[in-house]
Amino acid sequence: MPSGELVINRCKIVYNPDITLAMYRELASHIEQIVDVSSELFWQESTEFSYLGSQIGGMWLVYPQSLTTQSQILIKDILNHYGDWTSDPKE
């Protein structure tokens, strides 16, 4: 890899139990206040509608590999505030 090349990480975040669309939007707005971090919500993959379920399946976090430790801790603190979540790193 050439010197100075930016490596971007992409991580899938899913909450269990589901959180609502409004909560995902609020979460995304908090996460995106962290420098160099962006998020993207993705739709629920289930084909069966549940009035009580979330329309959102989860969130993609996108951030540079060089993200500071302080920012990583802040992301985890924000994610923990909304409940139990799992992550699946993807590039």
mmCIF file of C-alpha atoms in Angstrom, residues 31-87:
data_model
loop_
_atom_site.group_PDB
_atom_site.id
_atom_site.type_symbol
_atom_site.label_atom_id
_atom_site.label_comp_id
_atom_site.label_asym_id
_atom_site.label_seq_id
_atom_site.Cartn_x
_atom_site.Cartn_y
_atom_site.Cartn_z
ATOM 1 C CA ILE A 31 -22.484 9.275 15.448
ATOM 2 C CA GLU A 32 -21.987 11.684 12.550
ATOM 3 C CA GLN A 33 -20.903 14.430 14.936
ATOM 4 C CA ILE A 34 -17.641 12.500 15.374
ATOM 5 C CA VAL A 35 -14.973 13.743 12.966
ATOM 6 C CA ASP A 36 -14.364 11.441 9.954
ATOM 7 C CA VAL A 37 -17.258 9.090 10.821
ATOM 8 C CA SER A 38 -20.361 8.649 8.677
ATOM 9 C CA SER A 39 -23.345 6.326 8.860
ATOM 10 C CA GLU A 40 -25.945 4.876 6.554
ATOM 11 C CA LEU A 41 -29.168 3.174 7.624
ATOM 12 C CA PHE A 42 -30.283 0.066 5.756
ATOM 13 C CA TRP A 43 -33.776 -1.406 5.432
ATOM 14 C CA GLN A 44 -35.031 -4.444 7.281
ATOM 15 C CA GLU A 45 -34.471 -7.578 5.186
ATOM 16 C CA SER A 46 -37.589 -9.406 6.405
ATOM 17 C CA THR A 47 -40.388 -9.611 3.853
ATOM 18 C CA GLU A 48 -43.054 -9.849 6.560
ATOM 19 C CA PHE A 49 -44.411 -6.572 7.903
ATOM 20 C CA SER A 50 -44.550 -6.151 11.658
ATOM 21 C CA TYR A 51 -46.304 -3.051 12.958
ATOM 22 C CA LEU A 52 -44.274 -3.235 16.178
ATOM 23 C CA GLY A 53 -40.991 -4.014 14.418
ATOM 24 C CA SER A 54 -38.487 -1.580 12.993
ATOM 25 C CA GLN A 55 -38.398 -0.705 9.312
ATOM 26 C CA ILE A 56 -34.634 -0.389 9.696
ATOM 27 C CA GLY A 57 -32.385 -3.443 9.784
ATOM 28 C CA GLY A 58 -29.309 -1.641 11.056
ATOM 29 C CA MET A 59 -26.614 0.878 10.296
ATOM 30 C CA TRP A 60 -23.340 0.950 8.387
ATOM 31 C CA LEU A 61 -20.535 2.898 10.070
ATOM 32 C CA VAL A 62 -17.794 4.189 7.801
ATOM 33 C CA TYR A 63 -14.560 5.520 9.283
ATOM 34 C CA PRO A 64 -10.833 5.674 8.555
ATOM 35 C CA GLN A 65 -8.541 3.009 9.978
ATOM 36 C CA SER A 66 -6.613 5.850 11.586
ATOM 37 C CA LEU A 67 -9.597 6.836 13.783
ATOM 38 C CA THR A 68 -8.367 7.952 17.195
ATOM 39 C CA THR A 69 -8.837 5.780 20.268
ATOM 40 C CA GLN A 70 -10.864 8.579 21.851
ATOM 41 C CA SER A 71 -13.278 8.564 18.874
ATOM 42 C CA GLN A 72 -13.554 4.758 18.990
ATOM 43 C CA ILE A 73 -14.480 4.904 22.686
ATOM 44 C CA LEU A 74 -17.024 7.651 21.995
ATOM 45 C CA ILE A 75 -18.642 5.569 19.219
ATOM 46 C CA LYS A 76 -18.974 2.570 21.551
ATOM 47 C CA ASP A 77 -20.429 4.751 24.317
ATOM 48 C CA ILE A 78 -23.036 6.174 21.912
ATOM 49 C CA LEU A 79 -23.930 2.725 20.532
ATOM 50 C CA ASN A 80 -24.239 1.299 24.071
ATOM 51 C CA HIS A 81 -26.638 4.083 25.026
ATOM 52 C CA TYR A 82 -29.230 2.713 22.571
ATOM 53 C CA GLY A 83 -29.115 -0.914 23.750
ATOM 54 C CA ASP A 84 -27.504 -4.245 22.896
ATOM 55 C CA TRP A 85 -25.814 -4.286 19.516
ATOM 56 C CA THR A 86 -23.565 -6.484 17.438
ATOM 57 C CA SER A 87 -21.069 -5.550 14.762
#
